[in-house]
Coordinates of N, CA and C in Angstrom, one line a residue:
M35 N -207.6 -109.3 -30.5 CA -207.2 -108.7 -32.0 C -208.1 -107.3 -31.6
Q36 N -209.4 -107.5 -31.5 CA -210.4 -106.4 -31.7 C -209.7 -105.3 -30.6
T37 N -209.5 -105.7 -29.6 CA -209.0 -104.6 -28.6 C -207.9 -103.8 -29.2
E38 N -207.2 -104.5 -29.7 CA -206.1 -103.7 -30.0 C -206.4 -102.8 -31.5
L39 N -207.2 -103.5 -32.4 CA -207.6 -102.8 -33.6 C -208.7 -101.5 -33.2
N40 N -209.5 -101.8 -31.7 CA -210.2 -100.4 -31.2 C -209.3 -99.3 -30.8
K41 N -207.9 -99.5 -30.2 CA -207.0 -98.6 -30.1 C -206.4 -97.8 -31.1
V42 N -206.3 -98.8 -32.3 CA -205.9 -98.0 -33.5 C -207.0 -96.9 -33.9
V43 N -208.3 -97.3 -33.8 CA -209.6 -96.5 -34.2 C -209.6 -95.1 -33.5
S44 N -208.8 -95.5 -32.1 CA -208.9 -94.4 -31.5 C -207.6 -93.6 -31.5
A45 N -206.7 -94.0 -31.9 CA -205.5 -93.0 -32.1 C -206.0 -92.4 -33.4
L46 N -206.4 -93.0 -34.5 CA -206.8 -92.5 -35.7 C -207.9 -91.2 -35.7
K47 N -208.7 -91.4 -34.6 CA -209.9 -90.6 -34.4 C -209.0 -89.0 -33.7
E48 N -208.1 -89.3 -32.8 CA -207.3 -88.2 -32.3 C -206.5 -87.7 -33.5
F49 N -205.9 -88.2 -34.1 CA -204.8 -88.0 -35.2 C -205.9 -87.4 -36.3
Y50 N -206.8 -87.2 -36.7 CA -207.7 -86.7 -38.0 C -208.1 -85.4 -37.1
A51 N -208.4 -85.7 -35.9 CA -208.7 -84.4 -34.9 C -208.0 -83.2 -35.0
R52 N -206.8 -83.7 -34.6 CA -205.5 -82.7 -34.1 C -204.6 -82.6 -35.0
E53 N -204.4 -83.2 -36.4 CA -203.4 -83.4 -37.4 C -203.7 -82.7 -38.9
T54 N -205.1 -81.8 -38.5 CA -205.4 -81.6 -39.8 C -204.7 -80.6 -40.8
H55 N -203.8 -79.9 -39.9 CA -203.0 -78.8 -40.8 C -202.0 -79.9 -41.9
L56 N -201.4 -81.0 -41.3 CA -200.9 -81.9 -41.9 C -201.3 -82.5 -43.4
L57 N -202.7 -82.9 -42.9 CA -203.5 -83.2 -43.9 C -203.9 -82.6 -45.1
E58 N -204.2 -81.4 -44.6 CA -204.5 -80.4 -45.7 C -203.3 -79.5 -46.6
K59 N -202.2 -79.6 -46.0 CA -200.9 -79.0 -46.9 C -200.1 -80.4 -47.4
D60 N -201.0 -81.6 -47.3 CA -200.2 -82.6 -48.0 C -198.9 -82.9 -47.9
L61 N -198.8 -83.1 -46.6 CA -197.2 -83.6 -46.0 C -196.8 -84.8 -46.3
G62 N -195.5 -85.1 -46.0 CA -195.2 -86.6 -46.6 C -195.5 -87.3 -45.6
E63 N -195.5 -88.9 -46.2 CA -196.0 -89.6 -45.4 C -195.1 -90.0 -44.2
R64 N -194.0 -90.1 -44.3 CA -193.4 -90.0 -42.8 C -193.8 -89.0 -41.7
T65 N -194.0 -87.7 -42.4 CA -194.7 -86.5 -41.4 C -195.8 -87.2 -40.5
L66 N -196.4 -88.1 -41.6 CA -197.9 -88.4 -41.1 C -198.0 -89.5 -40.3
T67 N -196.7 -90.6 -40.8 CA -196.7 -91.8 -39.8 C -196.3 -91.5 -38.1
H68 N -195.3 -90.5 -38.1 CA -194.7 -90.1 -37.1 C -195.8 -89.6 -36.0
R69 N -196.5 -88.4 -36.6 CA -198.0 -88.1 -36.0 C -198.8 -89.2 -35.6
L70 N -199.2 -89.7 -36.3 CA -199.9 -91.2 -36.0 C -199.2 -91.8 -34.9
A71 N -198.2 -92.2 -35.0 CA -197.3 -92.9 -33.9 C -197.4 -92.2 -32.5
V72 N -197.1 -90.9 -32.6 CA -197.5 -90.2 -31.5 C -198.8 -90.4 -30.7
H73 N -199.9 -90.5 -31.4 CA -201.0 -90.7 -31.0 C -201.4 -92.1 -30.5
L74 N -200.9 -93.1 -31.2 CA -200.8 -94.6 -30.8 C -200.3 -95.0 -29.2
E75 N -199.1 -94.1 -29.4 CA -198.4 -94.1 -28.1 C -199.2 -94.1 -26.9
K76 N -200.2 -93.4 -26.7 CA -201.1 -92.9 -25.8 C -202.2 -93.8 -25.6
Q77 N -202.2 -94.8 -26.7 CA -203.1 -95.9 -26.6 C -202.5 -97.2 -26.3
F78 N -201.2 -97.4 -26.5 CA -200.5 -98.7 -26.1 C -199.5 -98.2 -24.7
A79 N -200.3 -98.3 -23.6 CA -199.2 -98.0 -22.4 C -198.3 -99.5 -22.0
G80 N -197.2 -99.2 -22.0 CA -196.4 -100.2 -21.8 C -195.6 -101.2 -22.9
W81 N -196.0 -100.3 -23.9 CA -195.4 -100.7 -25.2 C -194.5 -99.8 -25.6
D82 N -193.3 -100.2 -26.6 CA -192.6 -99.2 -27.7 C -193.5 -99.0 -28.8
V83 N -193.7 -97.7 -29.1 CA -194.1 -97.2 -30.4 C -192.9 -96.5 -31.3
D84 N -192.7 -97.1 -32.6 CA -191.5 -96.9 -33.2 C -191.8 -96.7 -34.8
C85 N -191.5 -95.9 -35.5 CA -191.4 -95.8 -37.0 C -190.1 -96.2 -37.6
D86 N -190.2 -96.8 -38.6 CA -188.9 -97.0 -39.7 C -188.3 -97.9 -38.6
Y87 N -188.6 -98.7 -37.8 CA -187.7 -99.9 -36.7 C -187.6 -101.1 -37.3
N88 N -186.2 -101.3 -37.7 CA -185.9 -102.6 -38.4 C -185.3 -104.1 -37.8
R89 N -185.4 -103.5 -36.4 CA -184.5 -104.5 -35.5 C -185.1 -105.1 -34.5
L90 N -184.8 -106.0 -34.0 CA -185.3 -107.0 -32.8 C -183.7 -107.6 -31.9
G91 N -183.7 -106.6 -31.1 CA -182.4 -106.6 -30.3 C -181.2 -106.3 -31.4
E92 N -180.3 -106.9 -31.9 CA -179.3 -106.6 -32.6 C -179.7 -107.2 -33.9
R93 N -180.5 -107.8 -34.4 CA -180.8 -108.5 -35.4 C -181.4 -107.6 -36.2
T94 N -181.4 -107.5 -37.6 CA -182.1 -106.8 -38.6 C -183.4 -107.4 -38.9
L95 N -184.5 -106.9 -39.3 CA -185.5 -107.5 -39.6 C -185.2 -107.5 -41.5
R96 N -185.7 -109.0 -42.2 CA -185.3 -109.0 -43.4 C -186.2 -109.8 -44.1
L97 N -186.7 -109.5 -45.1 CA -187.6 -110.2 -45.9 C -187.0 -111.7 -46.2
P98 N -187.9 -112.9 -46.0 CA -187.6 -113.9 -46.6 C -186.9 -114.2 -47.7
K99 N -186.1 -115.3 -48.0 CA -185.2 -115.7 -49.4 C -186.4 -115.9 -50.0
A100 N -185.8 -115.5 -51.3 CA -186.8 -116.0 -52.4 C -188.2 -115.1 -53.0
T101 N -188.2 -113.8 -52.0 CA -189.3 -113.0 -52.0 C -188.8 -111.8 -53.1
I102 N -189.9 -111.0 -53.2 CA -189.6 -109.6 -54.0 C -188.5 -108.8 -53.2
V103 N -188.0 -108.1 -53.9 CA -186.9 -107.2 -53.4 C -187.8 -106.0 -53.0
S104 N -187.1 -105.5 -51.7 CA -187.6 -104.5 -51.2 C -186.9 -103.1 -51.9
T105 N -187.9 -102.2 -51.7 CA -187.0 -100.8 -52.1 C -186.7 -100.3 -50.8
D106 N -186.6 -100.6 -49.7 CA -186.4 -99.9 -48.4 C -184.6 -99.5 -48.5
D107 N -184.1 -100.3 -48.8 CA -182.8 -100.0 -48.6 C -181.9 -100.7 -49.7
G108 N -180.4 -100.4 -49.5 CA -179.5 -100.6 -50.3 C -179.4 -102.4 -50.5
N109 N -179.6 -103.1 -49.5 CA -179.4 -104.5 -49.9 C -180.6 -105.2 -50.3
G110 N -181.5 -104.3 -50.1 CA -182.9 -105.0 -51.1 C -183.8 -105.8 -50.3
K111 N -183.2 -106.1 -49.0 CA -184.2 -107.3 -48.4 C -184.2 -106.8 -47.0
S112 N -183.8 -105.6 -46.3 CA -184.3 -105.1 -45.0 C -185.7 -104.8 -44.8
I113 N -186.5 -105.0 -43.8 CA -187.8 -104.3 -43.8 C -187.8 -103.3 -42.5
Y114 N -188.4 -102.0 -43.2 CA -188.6 -100.9 -42.3 C -190.1 -100.7 -42.0
P115 N -190.7 -101.1 -41.3 CA -192.2 -100.9 -41.3 C -192.4 -99.4 -40.9
D116 N -193.6 -98.7 -41.4 CA -194.0 -97.4 -41.0 C -194.1 -97.2 -39.4
I117 N -194.9 -97.9 -38.8 CA -195.0 -98.0 -37.3 C -195.5 -99.5 -36.5
V118 N -194.4 -99.4 -35.7 CA -194.4 -101.1 -34.8 C -194.8 -100.4 -33.5
V119 N -195.7 -101.5 -32.7 CA -195.8 -101.5 -31.6 C -195.1 -102.8 -31.0
H120 N -194.3 -102.6 -30.2 CA -193.9 -103.6 -29.8 C -192.6 -103.7 -28.6
Q121 N -192.0 -104.8 -28.1 CA -191.0 -104.5 -26.9 C -189.8 -104.6 -28.0
R122 N -188.9 -103.7 -27.5 CA -187.4 -103.5 -28.5 C -186.6 -104.4 -28.2
E123 N -186.6 -105.2 -26.8 CA -185.6 -106.0 -27.0 C -185.9 -107.5 -26.7
V124 N -187.2 -107.5 -26.6 CA -187.5 -109.2 -26.6 C -188.5 -109.1 -27.9
P125 N -188.5 -110.6 -28.2 CA -189.4 -111.1 -29.4 C -190.7 -111.0 -29.0
D126 N -191.2 -109.8 -28.9 CA -192.9 -109.4 -28.4 C -193.3 -108.4 -29.4
N127 N -193.7 -108.7 -30.7 CA -194.3 -107.7 -31.6 C -195.7 -107.9 -31.8
L128 N -196.4 -106.8 -31.3 CA -197.9 -107.0 -31.3 C -198.2 -106.2 -32.7
L129 N -197.5 -105.4 -32.9 CA -198.8 -104.4 -34.2 C -197.6 -104.0 -35.3
A130 N -197.7 -103.8 -36.4 CA -197.0 -103.4 -37.5 C -198.5 -102.7 -38.5
I131 N -197.8 -101.7 -38.7 CA -198.7 -100.9 -39.6 C -197.9 -100.1 -40.5
E132 N -198.5 -100.0 -42.0 CA -198.2 -99.8 -43.3 C -199.1 -98.4 -43.4
V133 N -198.6 -97.6 -43.7 CA -199.4 -96.4 -44.0 C -199.3 -95.9 -45.5
R134 N -200.7 -95.2 -46.3 CA -200.1 -94.9 -47.5 C -201.1 -93.8 -47.5
K135 N -200.7 -92.7 -48.3 CA -201.6 -91.4 -48.5 C -202.5 -91.7 -50.2
A136 N -203.7 -91.6 -49.9 CA -204.4 -91.7 -50.6 C -204.1 -91.4 -52.4
A137 N -203.4 -90.1 -52.1 CA -202.8 -89.5 -53.2 C -202.0 -90.5 -54.1
N138 N -201.1 -91.5 -53.2 CA -200.0 -92.2 -53.6 C -200.4 -93.1 -54.8
L139 N -199.8 -92.9 -56.0 CA -200.4 -93.7 -57.1 C -199.5 -95.0 -57.2
Q140 N -198.8 -95.6 -56.4 CA -197.9 -96.6 -56.5 C -199.0 -98.1 -56.2
P141 N -198.9 -98.8 -56.7 CA -199.8 -99.9 -56.3 C -199.6 -100.0 -54.8
P142 N -200.3 -100.7 -54.1 CA -200.2 -101.2 -52.7 C -199.5 -102.3 -52.2
E143 N -198.9 -103.1 -53.2 CA -198.4 -104.5 -53.3 C -197.5 -104.5 -52.6
H144 N -196.6 -103.5 -52.5 CA -195.3 -103.8 -52.0 C -195.7 -103.7 -50.2
D145 N -196.4 -102.6 -49.9 CA -196.9 -102.7 -48.4 C -197.8 -104.3 -48.0
R146 N -198.5 -104.3 -48.8 CA -199.0 -105.7 -48.6 C -198.2 -106.6 -48.4
H147 N -197.0 -107.0 -49.5 CA -196.2 -107.8 -49.1 C -195.3 -107.7 -47.7
K148 N -195.0 -106.6 -47.4 CA -194.1 -106.4 -46.0 C -195.2 -106.8 -45.0
L149 N -196.4 -106.6 -45.2 CA -197.6 -107.1 -44.0 C -197.3 -108.6 -43.9
R150 N -197.6 -109.1 -45.0 CA -197.7 -111.0 -45.1 C -196.4 -111.5 -44.6
A151 N -195.3 -110.7 -45.0 CA -194.0 -111.5 -44.1 C -193.7 -110.8 -42.9
M152 N -194.4 -109.5 -42.2 CA -194.1 -109.2 -40.9 C -195.0 -109.8 -40.3
T153 N -195.8 -110.6 -40.4 CA -197.2 -111.6 -39.8 C -197.1 -112.9 -40.0
D154 N -196.4 -113.4 -40.7 CA -196.1 -114.6 -41.2 C -195.5 -115.7 -39.8
P155 N -196.1 -116.5 -39.2 CA -196.1 -117.1 -37.9 C -194.7 -117.9 -38.1
H156 N -193.9 -118.2 -39.3 CA -193.0 -118.7 -39.6 C -191.6 -118.1 -39.4
S157 N -191.6 -116.5 -39.6 CA -190.8 -115.6 -39.2 C -190.3 -115.5 -37.9
W158 N -188.9 -115.3 -37.4 CA -188.4 -115.3 -36.2 C -188.8 -113.8 -35.6
F159 N -189.3 -113.0 -36.4 CA -189.9 -111.7 -35.7 C -191.4 -111.4 -35.9
A160 N -192.2 -112.3 -35.9 CA -193.5 -112.2 -36.5 C -194.4 -110.9 -35.5
Y161 N -194.9 -110.4 -36.2 CA -196.0 -109.4 -35.4 C -197.4 -110.2 -35.6
R162 N -198.0 -110.0 -34.5 CA -199.3 -110.7 -34.0 C -200.4 -110.4 -35.3
I163 N -200.4 -108.7 -35.2 CA -201.2 -108.2 -36.2 C -200.5 -107.2 -37.4
G164 N -200.9 -107.0 -38.7 CA -200.6 -106.3 -39.0 C -201.6 -105.4 -39.6
V165 N -201.6 -103.9 -40.2 CA -202.8 -103.1 -40.7 C -202.0 -102.3 -41.7
L166 N -202.7 -102.3 -42.8 CA -202.4 -101.3 -43.9 C -203.6 -100.2 -44.0
L167 N -203.0 -99.0 -43.8 CA -204.1 -98.0 -44.0 C -203.9 -96.8 -44.8
T168 N -205.0 -96.7 -45.4 CA -204.7 -95.5 -46.4 C -205.4 -94.3 -46.1
L169 N -204.4 -93.0 -46.0 CA -205.2 -91.9 -45.6 C -205.4 -90.9 -46.4
G170 N -206.6 -90.6 -46.4 CA -207.0 -89.5 -47.2 C -206.9 -88.2 -46.4
K171 N -207.5 -87.1 -47.1 CA -206.9 -85.8 -46.4 C -208.4 -85.9 -45.1
K172 N -209.6 -86.4 -45.3 CA -210.8 -86.1 -44.1 C -210.8 -87.3 -43.2
N173 N -210.3 -88.5 -43.9 CA -210.8 -89.9 -43.5 C -209.7 -91.2 -44.0
V174 N -210.0 -91.9 -43.4 CA -209.3 -93.1 -43.9 C -210.1 -94.1 -45.0
T175 N -209.3 -94.1 -46.4 CA -210.5 -94.5 -47.3 C -210.0 -95.6 -47.6
S176 N -209.1 -96.6 -47.3 CA -209.3 -97.9 -47.0 C -208.4 -98.8 -46.1
S177 N -208.6 -99.8 -45.3 CA -208.1 -100.5 -44.2 C -207.8 -101.9 -44.7
E178 N -206.9 -102.5 -44.2 CA -206.8 -104.1 -44.4 C -206.1 -104.7 -43.1
V179 N -206.3 -105.5 -42.5 CA -205.7 -106.6 -41.4 C -205.2 -107.8 -41.8
Y180 N -203.9 -108.0 -41.4 CA -203.3 -109.3 -41.6 C -203.0 -109.9 -40.5
I181 N -203.2 -111.2 -40.4 CA -202.9 -112.1 -39.3 C -202.2 -113.3 -39.9
G182 N -201.4 -114.2 -39.3 CA -200.9 -115.2 -39.6 C -200.0 -115.3 -41.0
G183 N -199.7 -113.9 -41.5 CA -199.2 -113.9 -42.9 C -200.2 -114.0 -44.2
L184 N -201.3 -113.4 -43.8 CA -202.7 -113.5 -44.6 C -203.3 -112.3 -44.5
P185 N -204.2 -111.5 -45.7 CA -205.1 -110.9 -45.2 C -206.2 -111.9 -44.4
D186 N -206.8 -111.0 -43.5 CA -207.8 -111.3 -42.8 C -209.0 -110.7 -43.2
Q187 N -210.1 -111.0 -43.8 CA -211.1 -110.6 -44.3 C -212.1 -110.5 -43.5
P188 N -212.4 -111.1 -42.4 CA -213.5 -110.6 -41.2 C -213.1 -109.9 -40.3
L189 N -211.5 -109.4 -40.2 CA -211.2 -108.4 -39.2 C -210.9 -107.2 -40.4
S190 N -210.6 -107.4 -41.3 CA -210.6 -106.6 -42.1 C -212.2 -105.8 -42.3
G191 N -213.0 -106.6 -42.1 CA -214.6 -105.7 -42.5 C -214.9 -105.3 -41.1
W192 N -214.5 -106.1 -40.2 CA -214.8 -105.6 -38.6 C -214.1 -104.0 -38.7
L193 N -213.0 -103.8 -39.0 CA -212.4 -102.8 -38.7 C -212.8 -101.5 -39.7
A194 N -213.3 -101.8 -40.8 CA -213.8 -100.8 -41.8 C -215.1 -100.5 -41.2
G195 N -216.2 -101.8 -40.5 CA -217.0 -101.0 -40.0 C -216.6 -100.1 -38.6
R196 N -215.7 -100.4 -38.0 CA -215.5 -99.4 -36.8 C -214.8 -98.1 -37.2
L197 N -214.3 -98.2 -38.2 CA -213.8 -96.8 -39.2 C -215.2 -96.0 -39.3
K198 N -215.8 -96.7 -40.0 CA -217.1 -95.9 -40.3 C -218.0 -95.6 -39.1
D199 N -218.2 -96.4 -37.9 CA -218.8 -96.0 -36.7 C -218.2 -94.9 -36.4
A200 N -216.9 -94.9 -36.5 CA -216.3 -93.2 -35.9 C -216.1 -92.5 -36.9
R201 N -216.7 -92.6 -37.7 CA -216.8 -91.6 -38.8 C -215.3 -91.1 -39.3
L202 N -214.8 -92.4 -39.4 CA -213.2 -91.9 -40.0 C -213.1 -92.7 -41.3
A203 N -214.5 -93.3 -41.9 CA -214.3 -93.8 -43.1 C -215.5 -93.2 -44.3

């Protein structure tokens, strides 16, 4: 897990070095996630890196029944992860990333709920790792890691330390 998270740190380091214009001009979250995905592609050779990708083969990723309603689509249950690192046609889902801007005043619970659902080992599309990143104009203001459908405090602390060491937090 730490190997994959180190790749996320490396991508963030390049993102903050090269995308200052986007951050300074306060561009939208989708623009930021796209550019972060470009930098993640360099770190995850052999994997597909996609934004707003809600499929596994022909099946649509959906929240489990009896969960909160998603605001991502008209049906209220589809999941559109901000960034995923995966194999498009086979059930090999490595990493799901939800990105928030630090200026976003909405509570992060929706993103947390999505990461719990996307990393739940009982779901047919489970991702091995989920990461919630809050991006400020100069650095990452917060991060959380999800494993097995739950926040992983030791890995979250480890990632926060790595971000701090890289001068990204």
